[in-house]
């Protein structure tokens, strides 16, 4: 018997086998169609966004910056959520970052806002120098420099990368309870300049 004949017999056996095992309640057989709706989790028409398809609406805070409304931190030193309206402030671009205008130390306090903390004026990026072709930044701790800067670090420029506005959509209830290490942990960062460097053997 040629290889082709053996192949054909095997294929036929497989086909018959499959058919015999087929679930009688399923829609298999000639002319049966699988609807697009039955394939996904969404069971409504894929080509229109009717009300039965739409999820629950998400509502972002409309309270204006300065209204005093704040949100508890998720855990000690978690990036605080943005409690105020960000209408007109996003997206942050190189020429338009209104966040820094209000949150820069020196201005923030007078507006009733917290200034961005020390950590945001620190460069944590490794000083990468290629020594005989090898990148020193990952291998040698002593070559990593953490530097205090006098202004906002470029790595912190895009605030909404870490700070997000909170919405009050009917999400599943969160039962996580933060164990703050400081009494004011729900509203204040503990990080200070010195603490950031504690125990880290780097070039200062
Ligand atoms: C007009 C001034 C102003 C602008 C612009 C502004 N903020 Fe604020 N922000 C405030 C004030 C004031 C508060 C304190 C809460 C309040 O009174 O609304 C605050 C609170 C916050 C907090 C919460 C801090 C805490 O203590 O919990 C975060 C995070 C924040 N802002 C981030 C941002 C980001 C990110 C942007 C840019 C998208 C921004 N803010 C733009 C004034 C401003
Ligand atoms: C890479 C993530 C990241 C980016 C980008 C970032 N933040 Fe933060 N931010 C944090 C974290 C984490 C904390 C809390 C821990 C700390 O103090 O560093 C924080 C804390 C804060 C606080 C509270 C300070 C306090 O004393 O409690 C303010 C206000 C704030 N950030 C504003 C800003 C603003 C404005 C920008 C943009 C200019 C920004 N952040 C960019 C991560 C970030």
PDB file of C-alpha atoms and ligand atoms in Angstrom:
ATOM      1  CA  UNK A   1       0.000   0.000   0.000  1.00  0.00           C
ATOM      2  CA  UNK A   2       1.284   3.438  -0.801  1.00  0.00           C
ATOM      3  CA  UNK A   3       1.735   6.088   1.890  1.00  0.00           C
ATOM      4  CA  UNK A   4      -1.117   8.052   0.350  1.00  0.00           C
ATOM      5  CA  UNK A   5      -3.556   5.125   0.695  1.00  0.00           C
ATOM      6  CA  UNK A   6      -2.598   4.584   4.350  1.00  0.00           C
ATOM      7  CA  UNK A   7      -3.035   8.272   4.935  1.00  0.00           C
ATOM      8  CA  UNK A   8      -6.501   8.241   3.372  1.00  0.00           C
ATOM      9  CA  UNK A   9      -7.630   5.255   5.454  1.00  0.00           C
ATOM     10  CA  UNK A  10      -6.344   6.870   8.632  1.00  0.00           C
ATOM     11  CA  UNK A  11      -8.137  10.107   7.795  1.00  0.00           C
ATOM     12  CA  UNK A  12     -11.395   8.265   7.120  1.00  0.00           C
ATOM     13  CA  UNK A  13     -11.180   6.352  10.402  1.00  0.00           C
ATOM     14  CA  UNK A  14     -10.501   9.580  12.263  1.00  0.00           C
ATOM     15  CA  UNK A  15     -13.434  11.286  10.585  1.00  0.00           C
ATOM     16  CA  UNK A  16     -15.837   8.432  11.349  1.00  0.00           C
ATOM     17  CA  UNK A  17     -14.514   8.273  14.910  1.00  0.00           C
ATOM     18  CA  UNK A  18     -15.144  11.958  15.439  1.00  0.00           C
ATOM     19  CA  UNK A  19     -18.623  11.764  14.048  1.00  0.00           C
ATOM     20  CA  UNK A  20     -19.519   8.852  16.297  1.00  0.00           C
ATOM     21  CA  UNK A  21     -18.280  10.687  19.345  1.00  0.00           C
ATOM     22  CA  UNK A  22     -20.033  13.902  18.431  1.00  0.00           C
ATOM     23  CA  UNK A  23     -22.394  15.203  21.047  1.00  0.00           C
ATOM     24  CA  UNK A  24     -25.876  14.473  19.695  1.00  0.00           C
ATOM     25  CA  UNK A  25     -27.256  17.653  21.230  1.00  0.00           C
ATOM     26  CA  UNK A  26     -24.767  19.873  19.378  1.00  0.00           C
ATOM     27  CA  UNK A  27     -25.586  21.528  16.112  1.00  0.00           C
ATOM     28  CA  UNK A  28     -23.079  19.524  14.053  1.00  0.00           C
ATOM     29  CA  UNK A  29     -24.041  18.202  10.676  1.00  0.00           C
ATOM     30  CA  UNK A  30     -24.544  19.447   7.185  1.00  0.00           C
ATOM     31  CA  UNK A  31     -25.779  22.978   6.951  1.00  0.00           C
ATOM     32  CA  UNK A  32     -25.305  23.763  10.654  1.00  0.00           C
ATOM     33  CA  UNK A  33     -24.010  27.267  11.304  1.00  0.00           C
ATOM     34  CA  UNK A  34     -22.117  28.636  14.231  1.00  0.00           C
ATOM     35  CA  UNK A  35     -23.301  32.134  14.970  1.00  0.00           C
ATOM     36  CA  UNK A  36     -20.758  34.804  15.782  1.00  0.00           C
ATOM     37  CA  UNK A  37     -22.700  35.639  18.934  1.00  0.00           C
ATOM     38  CA  UNK A  38     -22.247  32.125  20.284  1.00  0.00           C
ATOM     39  CA  UNK A  39     -18.448  32.336  20.024  1.00  0.00           C
ATOM     40  CA  UNK A  40     -17.693  35.078  22.511  1.00  0.00           C
ATOM     41  CA  UNK A  41     -18.697  36.077  26.008  1.00  0.00           C
ATOM     42  CA  UNK A  42     -20.809  38.828  24.535  1.00  0.00           C
ATOM     43  CA  UNK A  43     -24.161  37.383  23.505  1.00  0.00           C
ATOM     44  CA  UNK A  44     -25.524  40.386  21.657  1.00  0.00           C
ATOM     45  CA  UNK A  45     -25.264  41.585  18.060  1.00  0.00           C
ATOM     46  CA  UNK A  46     -21.632  42.338  17.232  1.00  0.00           C
ATOM     47  CA  UNK A  47     -22.444  45.079  14.757  1.00  0.00           C
ATOM     48  CA  UNK A  48     -24.365  47.503  16.937  1.00  0.00           C
ATOM     49  CA  UNK A  49     -23.906  48.981  20.383  1.00  0.00           C
ATOM     50  CA  UNK A  50     -27.455  48.692  21.628  1.00  0.00           C
ATOM     51  CA  UNK A  51     -28.260  49.469  25.228  1.00  0.00           C
ATOM     52  CA  UNK A  52     -28.380  45.789  26.177  1.00  0.00           C
ATOM     53  CA  UNK A  53     -24.723  45.482  25.112  1.00  0.00           C
ATOM     54  CA  UNK A  54     -23.382  48.465  27.011  1.00  0.00           C
ATOM     55  CA  UNK A  55     -21.932  47.978  30.460  1.00  0.00           C
ATOM     56  CA  UNK A  56     -22.572  50.109  33.508  1.00  0.00           C
ATOM     57  CA  UNK A  57     -21.615  53.742  33.046  1.00  0.00           C
ATOM     58  CA  UNK A  58     -18.405  54.997  34.656  1.00  0.00           C
ATOM     59  CA  UNK A  59     -18.565  58.354  36.431  1.00  0.00           C
ATOM     60  CA  UNK A  60     -15.395  60.298  37.079  1.00  0.00           C
ATOM     61  CA  UNK A  61     -15.202  62.911  39.802  1.00  0.00           C
ATOM     62  CA  UNK A  62     -16.593  66.274  38.781  1.00  0.00           C
ATOM     63  CA  UNK A  63     -15.310  67.951  41.915  1.00  0.00           C
ATOM     64  CA  UNK A  64     -13.041  70.823  40.918  1.00  0.00           C
ATOM     65  CA  UNK A  65      -9.398  70.851  42.004  1.00  0.00           C
ATOM     66  CA  UNK A  66      -9.338  72.673  45.333  1.00  0.00           C
ATOM     67  CA  UNK A  67     -12.704  71.430  46.587  1.00  0.00           C
ATOM     68  CA  UNK A  68     -10.854  69.455  49.264  1.00  0.00           C
ATOM     69  CA  UNK A  69     -12.200  66.031  48.281  1.00  0.00           C
ATOM     70  CA  UNK A  70      -9.575  63.305  48.743  1.00  0.00           C
ATOM     71  CA  UNK A  71      -9.443  59.539  48.381  1.00  0.00           C
ATOM     72  CA  UNK A  72      -7.759  57.186  50.882  1.00  0.00           C
ATOM     73  CA  UNK A  73      -4.537  55.630  49.603  1.00  0.00           C
ATOM     74  CA  UNK A  74      -4.891  51.951  48.678  1.00  0.00           C
ATOM     75  CA  UNK A  75      -1.907  51.055  50.921  1.00  0.00           C
ATOM     76  CA  UNK A  76       1.074  52.769  52.512  1.00  0.00           C
ATOM     77  CA  UNK A  77       2.905  54.829  49.863  1.00  0.00           C
ATOM     78  CA  UNK A  78       0.577  53.812  47.055  1.00  0.00           C
ATOM     79  CA  UNK A  79       0.312  56.518  44.403  1.00  0.00           C
ATOM     80  CA  UNK A  80      -2.752  58.558  45.406  1.00  0.00           C
ATOM     81  CA  UNK A  81      -5.695  58.565  43.011  1.00  0.00           C
ATOM     82  CA  UNK A  82      -6.591  61.904  41.474  1.00  0.00           C
ATOM     83  CA  UNK A  83      -9.646  63.064  43.438  1.00  0.00           C
ATOM     84  CA  UNK A  84     -10.502  66.058  41.245  1.00  0.00           C
ATOM     85  CA  UNK A  85     -11.812  66.634  37.745  1.00  0.00           C
ATOM     86  CA  UNK A  86      -9.113  66.371  35.053  1.00  0.00           C
ATOM     87  CA  UNK A  87     -11.263  67.812  32.272  1.00  0.00           C
ATOM     88  CA  UNK A  88      -9.016  69.795  29.928  1.00  0.00           C
ATOM     89  CA  UNK A  89      -5.808  68.573  31.618  1.00  0.00           C
ATOM     90  CA  UNK A  90      -5.320  65.395  29.615  1.00  0.00           C
ATOM     91  CA  UNK A  91      -3.479  64.241  27.684  1.00  0.00           C
ATOM     92  CA  UNK A  92      -0.290  65.520  29.261  1.00  0.00           C
ATOM     93  CA  UNK A  93       2.060  66.702  26.539  1.00  0.00           C
ATOM     94  CA  UNK A  94       5.582  68.092  26.535  1.00  0.00           C
ATOM     95  CA  UNK A  95       4.154  71.608  26.161  1.00  0.00           C
ATOM     96  CA  UNK A  96       1.102  71.221  28.373  1.00  0.00           C
ATOM     97  CA  UNK A  97       1.400  69.710  31.830  1.00  0.00           C
ATOM     98  CA  UNK A  98      -1.047  71.509  34.086  1.00  0.00           C
ATOM     99  CA  UNK A  99      -0.437  69.027  36.910  1.00  0.00           C
ATOM    100  CA  UNK A 100       3.040  70.403  37.552  1.00  0.00           C
ATOM    101  CA  UNK A 101       1.639  73.956  37.656  1.00  0.00           C
ATOM    102  CA  UNK A 102      -0.395  73.183  40.785  1.00  0.00           C
ATOM    103  CA  UNK A 103       1.653  70.397  42.359  1.00  0.00           C
ATOM    104  CA  UNK A 104       5.144  71.876  42.170  1.00  0.00           C
ATOM    105  CA  UNK A 105       6.570  72.468  45.678  1.00  0.00           C
ATOM    106  CA  UNK A 106       6.226  76.122  46.571  1.00  0.00           C
ATOM    107  CA  UNK A 107       2.951  76.588  44.699  1.00  0.00           C
ATOM    108  CA  UNK A 108       1.021  73.508  45.795  1.00  0.00           C
ATOM    109  CA  UNK A 109       0.873  74.423  49.492  1.00  0.00           C
ATOM    110  CA  UNK A 110      -0.821  77.741  48.761  1.00  0.00           C
ATOM    111  CA  UNK A 111      -3.488  75.947  46.686  1.00  0.00           C
ATOM    112  CA  UNK A 112      -4.243  73.346  49.348  1.00  0.00           C
ATOM    113  CA  UNK A 113      -2.616  70.626  47.242  1.00  0.00           C
ATOM    114  CA  UNK A 114       0.210  68.301  48.224  1.00  0.00           C
ATOM    115  CA  UNK A 115       3.428  69.030  46.385  1.00  0.00           C
ATOM    116  CA  UNK A 116       4.846  66.145  44.394  1.00  0.00           C
ATOM    117  CA  UNK A 117       7.169  64.368  46.874  1.00  0.00           C
ATOM    118  CA  UNK A 118      10.950  63.925  47.080  1.00  0.00           C
ATOM    119  CA  UNK A 119      10.775  60.668  45.169  1.00  0.00           C
ATOM    120  CA  UNK A 120       9.606  62.634  42.124  1.00  0.00           C
ATOM    121  CA  UNK A 121      12.715  64.786  42.287  1.00  0.00           C
ATOM    122  CA  UNK A 122      15.069  61.827  42.400  1.00  0.00           C
ATOM    123  CA  UNK A 123      16.694  60.120  39.495  1.00  0.00           C
ATOM    124  CA  UNK A 124      16.519  56.363  40.055  1.00  0.00           C
ATOM    125  CA  UNK A 125      17.745  55.574  36.602  1.00  0.00           C
ATOM    126  CA  UNK A 126      20.986  53.663  36.515  1.00  0.00           C
ATOM    127  CA  UNK A 127      24.014  55.425  35.203  1.00  0.00           C
ATOM    128  CA  UNK A 128      24.696  53.107  32.331  1.00  0.00           C
ATOM    129  CA  UNK A 129      28.220  53.099  31.055  1.00  0.00           C
ATOM    130  CA  UNK A 130      29.296  50.476  28.631  1.00  0.00           C
ATOM    131  CA  UNK A 131      32.580  49.068  29.931  1.00  0.00           C
ATOM    132  CA  UNK A 132      34.220  46.869  27.329  1.00  0.00           C
ATOM    133  CA  UNK A 133      30.874  46.214  25.720  1.00  0.00           C
ATOM    134  CA  UNK A 134      29.007  45.262  28.930  1.00  0.00           C
ATOM    135  CA  UNK A 135      26.196  47.317  30.413  1.00  0.00           C
ATOM    136  CA  UNK A 136      27.186  48.106  33.996  1.00  0.00           C
ATOM    137  CA  UNK A 137      23.728  49.162  35.100  1.00  0.00           C
ATOM    138  CA  UNK A 138      22.304  45.758  35.811  1.00  0.00           C
ATOM    139  CA  UNK A 139      25.330  43.919  37.123  1.00  0.00           C
ATOM    140  CA  UNK A 140      27.099  46.284  39.512  1.00  0.00           C
ATOM    141  CA  UNK A 141      25.162  47.994  42.254  1.00  0.00           C
ATOM    142  CA  UNK A 142      28.046  50.357  42.844  1.00  0.00           C
ATOM    143  CA  UNK A 143      27.638  51.741  39.327  1.00  0.00           C
ATOM    144  CA  UNK A 144      24.011  52.613  39.885  1.00  0.00           C
ATOM    145  CA  UNK A 145      23.555  56.180  40.923  1.00  0.00           C
ATOM    146  CA  UNK A 146      20.489  57.529  42.679  1.00  0.00           C
ATOM    147  CA  UNK A 147      20.576  61.279  42.497  1.00  0.00           C
ATOM    148  CA  UNK A 148      18.489  63.897  44.210  1.00  0.00           C
ATOM    149  CA  UNK A 149      17.457  66.519  41.686  1.00  0.00           C
ATOM    150  CA  UNK A 150      16.370  70.087  42.253  1.00  0.00           C
ATOM    151  CA  UNK A 151      13.302  69.696  40.046  1.00  0.00           C
ATOM    152  CA  UNK A 152      10.881  67.077  38.727  1.00  0.00           C
ATOM    153  CA  UNK A 153      12.555  64.002  37.250  1.00  0.00           C
ATOM    154  CA  UNK A 154      11.735  63.371  33.611  1.00  0.00           C
ATOM    155  CA  UNK A 155      10.635  59.864  34.607  1.00  0.00           C
ATOM    156  CA  UNK A 156       7.780  61.406  36.628  1.00  0.00           C
ATOM    157  CA  UNK A 157       6.619  63.887  34.008  1.00  0.00           C
ATOM    158  CA  UNK A 158       3.729  61.761  32.786  1.00  0.00           C
ATOM    159  CA  UNK A 159       1.700  61.871  36.038  1.00  0.00           C
ATOM    160  CA  UNK A 160      -1.220  59.810  34.773  1.00  0.00           C
ATOM    161  CA  UNK A 161       1.093  56.889  34.115  1.00  0.00           C
ATOM    162  CA  UNK A 162       0.796  56.242  37.867  1.00  0.00           C
ATOM    163  CA  UNK A 163      -1.949  58.541  39.181  1.00  0.00           C
ATOM    164  CA  UNK A 164      -5.402  57.832  37.805  1.00  0.00           C
ATOM    165  CA  UNK A 165      -8.700  59.551  38.387  1.00  0.00           C
ATOM    166  CA  UNK A 166     -11.103  57.465  40.485  1.00  0.00           C
ATOM    167  CA  UNK A 167     -14.466  56.508  39.045  1.00  0.00           C
ATOM    168  CA  UNK A 168     -17.537  55.407  40.970  1.00  0.00           C
ATOM    169  CA  UNK A 169     -18.817  52.706  38.651  1.00  0.00           C
ATOM    170  CA  UNK A 170     -20.643  49.826  40.384  1.00  0.00           C
ATOM    171  CA  UNK A 171     -17.548  47.614  40.484  1.00  0.00           C
ATOM    172  CA  UNK A 172     -17.336  44.504  42.676  1.00  0.00           C
ATOM    173  CA  UNK A 173     -16.817  45.467  46.310  1.00  0.00           C
ATOM    174  CA  UNK A 174     -13.194  45.660  47.386  1.00  0.00           C
ATOM    175  CA  UNK A 175     -12.660  44.025  50.764  1.00  0.00           C
ATOM    176  CA  UNK A 176      -8.921  44.723  50.960  1.00  0.00           C
ATOM    177  CA  UNK A 177      -7.986  46.642  54.085  1.00  0.00           C
ATOM    178  CA  UNK A 178      -4.771  48.591  54.070  1.00  0.00           C
ATOM    179  CA  UNK A 179      -2.459  48.190  57.067  1.00  0.00           C
ATOM    180  CA  UNK A 180      -0.761  51.594  57.012  1.00  0.00           C
ATOM    181  CA  UNK A 181       2.580  51.744  58.832  1.00  0.00           C
ATOM    182  CA  UNK A 182       1.994  55.389  59.711  1.00  0.00           C
ATOM    183  CA  UNK A 183      -0.995  56.964  61.325  1.00  0.00           C
ATOM    184  CA  UNK A 184      -1.446  59.364  58.400  1.00  0.00           C
ATOM    185  CA  UNK A 185      -0.682  56.633  55.804  1.00  0.00           C
ATOM    186  CA  UNK A 186      -4.090  56.999  54.175  1.00  0.00           C
ATOM    187  CA  UNK A 187      -3.324  60.575  53.182  1.00  0.00           C
ATOM    188  CA  UNK A 188       0.442  61.020  53.153  1.00  0.00           C
ATOM    189  CA  UNK A 189       3.532  59.459  51.701  1.00  0.00           C
ATOM    190  CA  UNK A 190       6.277  58.452  54.183  1.00  0.00           C
ATOM    191  CA  UNK A 191       9.071  58.619  51.669  1.00  0.00           C
ATOM    192  CA  UNK A 192      11.696  61.211  52.437  1.00  0.00           C
ATOM    193  CA  UNK A 193      14.913  61.917  50.617  1.00  0.00           C
ATOM    194  CA  UNK A 194      17.107  60.002  53.079  1.00  0.00           C
ATOM    195  CA  UNK A 195      14.754  57.047  53.379  1.00  0.00           C
ATOM    196  CA  UNK A 196      14.811  56.525  49.628  1.00  0.00           C
ATOM    197  CA  UNK A 197      18.535  55.791  49.737  1.00  0.00           C
ATOM    198  CA  UNK A 198      18.496  53.754  52.992  1.00  0.00           C
ATOM    199  CA  UNK A 199      20.494  50.547  52.716  1.00  0.00           C
ATOM    200  CA  UNK A 200      21.232  51.047  49.064  1.00  0.00           C
ATOM    201  CA  UNK A 201      24.890  50.921  48.199  1.00  0.00           C
ATOM    202  CA  UNK A 202      25.083  53.391  45.355  1.00  0.00           C
ATOM    203  CA  UNK A 203      26.968  56.397  44.112  1.00  0.00           C
ATOM    204  CA  UNK A 204      25.293  59.384  45.758  1.00  0.00           C
TER     205      UNK A 204
HETATM  206  C1  LIG B   1      -5.758  73.902  39.552  1.00  0.00           C
HETATM  207  C2  LIG B   1      -4.757  73.218  40.326  1.00  0.00           C
HETATM  208  C3  LIG B   1      -4.566  71.734  40.099  1.00  0.00           C
HETATM  209  C4  LIG B   1      -4.282  71.097  38.912  1.00  0.00           C
HETATM  210  C5  LIG B   1      -4.158  71.696  37.515  1.00  0.00           C
HETATM  211  C6  LIG B   1      -4.110  69.701  39.233  1.00  0.00           C
HETATM  212  N1  LIG B   1      -4.296  69.492  40.577  1.00  0.00           N
HETATM  213 FE1  LIG B   1      -4.171  67.724  41.568  1.00  0.00          FE
HETATM  214  N2  LIG B   1      -4.836  68.591  43.254  1.00  0.00           N
HETATM  215  C7  LIG B   1      -5.079  69.943  43.438  1.00  0.00           C
HETATM  216  C8  LIG B   1      -5.607  70.164  44.781  1.00  0.00           C
HETATM  217  C9  LIG B   1      -5.979  71.506  45.357  1.00  0.00           C
HETATM  218  C10 LIG B   1      -5.671  68.884  45.396  1.00  0.00           C
HETATM  219  C11 LIG B   1      -6.195  68.549  46.817  1.00  0.00           C
HETATM  220  C12 LIG B   1      -7.581  67.978  46.699  1.00  0.00           C
HETATM  221  C13 LIG B   1      -8.540  69.027  46.263  1.00  0.00           C
HETATM  222  O1  LIG B   1      -8.705  70.004  46.985  1.00  0.00           O
HETATM  223  O2  LIG B   1      -9.135  68.866  45.162  1.00  0.00           O
HETATM  224  C14 LIG B   1      -5.179  67.936  44.418  1.00  0.00           C
HETATM  225  C15 LIG B   1      -5.080  66.569  44.643  1.00  0.00           C
HETATM  226  C16 LIG B   1      -4.404  65.708  43.810  1.00  0.00           C
HETATM  227  C17 LIG B   1      -4.017  64.359  44.155  1.00  0.00           C
HETATM  228  C18 LIG B   1      -4.343  63.641  45.443  1.00  0.00           C
HETATM  229  C19 LIG B   1      -3.267  63.858  46.480  1.00  0.00           C
HETATM  230  C20 LIG B   1      -3.741  63.390  47.797  1.00  0.00           C
HETATM  231  O3  LIG B   1      -3.406  64.051  48.764  1.00  0.00           O
HETATM  232  O4  LIG B   1      -4.435  62.384  47.906  1.00  0.00           O
HETATM  233  C21 LIG B   1      -3.368  63.835  43.072  1.00  0.00           C
HETATM  234  C22 LIG B   1      -2.780  62.447  42.942  1.00  0.00           C
HETATM  235  C23 LIG B   1      -3.347  64.842  42.057  1.00  0.00           C
HETATM  236  N3  LIG B   1      -3.975  65.977  42.533  1.00  0.00           N
HETATM  237  C24 LIG B   1      -2.780  64.686  40.820  1.00  0.00           C
HETATM  238  C25 LIG B   1      -2.938  65.595  39.785  1.00  0.00           C
HETATM  239  C26 LIG B   1      -2.616  65.309  38.407  1.00  0.00           C
HETATM  240  C27 LIG B   1      -2.012  64.025  37.891  1.00  0.00           C
HETATM  241  C28 LIG B   1      -2.930  66.436  37.695  1.00  0.00           C
HETATM  242  C29 LIG B   1      -2.855  66.632  36.192  1.00  0.00           C
HETATM  243  C30 LIG B   1      -3.691  65.722  35.407  1.00  0.00           C
HETATM  244  C31 LIG B   1      -3.421  67.425  38.637  1.00  0.00           C
HETATM  245  N4  LIG B   1      -3.435  66.868  39.887  1.00  0.00           N
HETATM  246  C32 LIG B   1      -3.777  68.710  38.298  1.00  0.00           C
HETATM  247  C33 LIG B   1      -4.852  70.925  42.497  1.00  0.00           C
HETATM  248  C34 LIG B   1      -4.588  70.710  41.145  1.00  0.00           C
HETATM  249  C1  LIG B   2       6.262  56.373  38.137  1.00  0.00           C
HETATM  250  C2  LIG B   2       5.009  56.592  38.859  1.00  0.00           C
HETATM  251  C3  LIG B   2       4.646  58.020  39.201  1.00  0.00           C
HETATM  252  C4  LIG B   2       4.604  59.110  38.368  1.00  0.00           C
HETATM  253  C5  LIG B   2       4.944  59.202  36.897  1.00  0.00           C
HETATM  254  C6  LIG B   2       4.140  60.212  39.184  1.00  0.00           C
HETATM  255  N1  LIG B   2       3.897  59.775  40.468  1.00  0.00           N
HETATM  256 FE1  LIG B   2       3.221  60.894  42.022  1.00  0.00          FE
HETATM  257  N2  LIG B   2       3.427  59.303  43.281  1.00  0.00           N
HETATM  258  C7  LIG B   2       3.800  58.025  42.909  1.00  0.00           C
HETATM  259  C8  LIG B   2       3.912  57.190  44.105  1.00  0.00           C
HETATM  260  C9  LIG B   2       4.269  55.721  44.128  1.00  0.00           C
HETATM  261  C10 LIG B   2       3.589  58.022  45.213  1.00  0.00           C
HETATM  262  C11 LIG B   2       3.570  57.646  46.696  1.00  0.00           C
HETATM  263  C12 LIG B   2       4.963  57.345  47.217  1.00  0.00           C
HETATM  264  C13 LIG B   2       5.927  58.481  47.078  1.00  0.00           C
HETATM  265  O1  LIG B   2       5.843  59.465  47.819  1.00  0.00           O
HETATM  266  O2  LIG B   2       6.787  58.423  46.184  1.00  0.00           O
HETATM  267  C14 LIG B   2       3.275  59.334  44.655  1.00  0.00           C
HETATM  268  C15 LIG B   2       2.878  60.412  45.417  1.00  0.00           C
HETATM  269  C16 LIG B   2       2.421  61.624  44.889  1.00  0.00           C
HETATM  270  C17 LIG B   2       1.790  62.675  45.666  1.00  0.00           C
HETATM  271  C18 LIG B   2       1.498  62.640  47.176  1.00  0.00           C
HETATM  272  C19 LIG B   2       2.653  63.188  47.958  1.00  0.00           C
HETATM  273  C20 LIG B   2       2.515  63.027  49.454  1.00  0.00           C
HETATM  274  O3  LIG B   2       3.229  63.756  50.146  1.00  0.00           O
HETATM  275  O4  LIG B   2       1.736  62.207  49.954  1.00  0.00           O
HETATM  276  C21 LIG B   2       1.494  63.688  44.785  1.00  0.00           C
HETATM  277  C22 LIG B   2       0.828  64.993  45.120  1.00  0.00           C
HETATM  278  C23 LIG B   2       1.944  63.273  43.476  1.00  0.00           C
HETATM  279  N3  LIG B   2       2.522  62.017  43.572  1.00  0.00           N
HETATM  280  C24 LIG B   2       1.806  64.024  42.325  1.00  0.00           C
HETATM  281  C25 LIG B   2       2.345  63.677  41.083  1.00  0.00           C
HETATM  282  C26 LIG B   2       2.354  64.537  39.934  1.00  0.00           C
HETATM  283  C27 LIG B   2       1.743  65.920  39.870  1.00  0.00           C
HETATM  284  C28 LIG B   2       2.996  63.857  38.925  1.00  0.00           C
HETATM  285  C29 LIG B   2       3.335  64.354  37.531  1.00  0.00           C
HETATM  286  C30 LIG B   2       4.133  65.598  37.493  1.00  0.00           C
HETATM  287  C31 LIG B   2       3.350  62.535  39.447  1.00  0.00           C
HETATM  288  N4  LIG B   2       2.953  62.476  40.775  1.00  0.00           N
HETATM  289  C32 LIG B   2       3.976  61.517  38.729  1.00  0.00           C
HETATM  290  C33 LIG B   2       4.058  57.610  41.634  1.00  0.00           C
HETATM  291  C34 LIG B   2       4.189  58.447  40.521  1.00  0.00           C
END
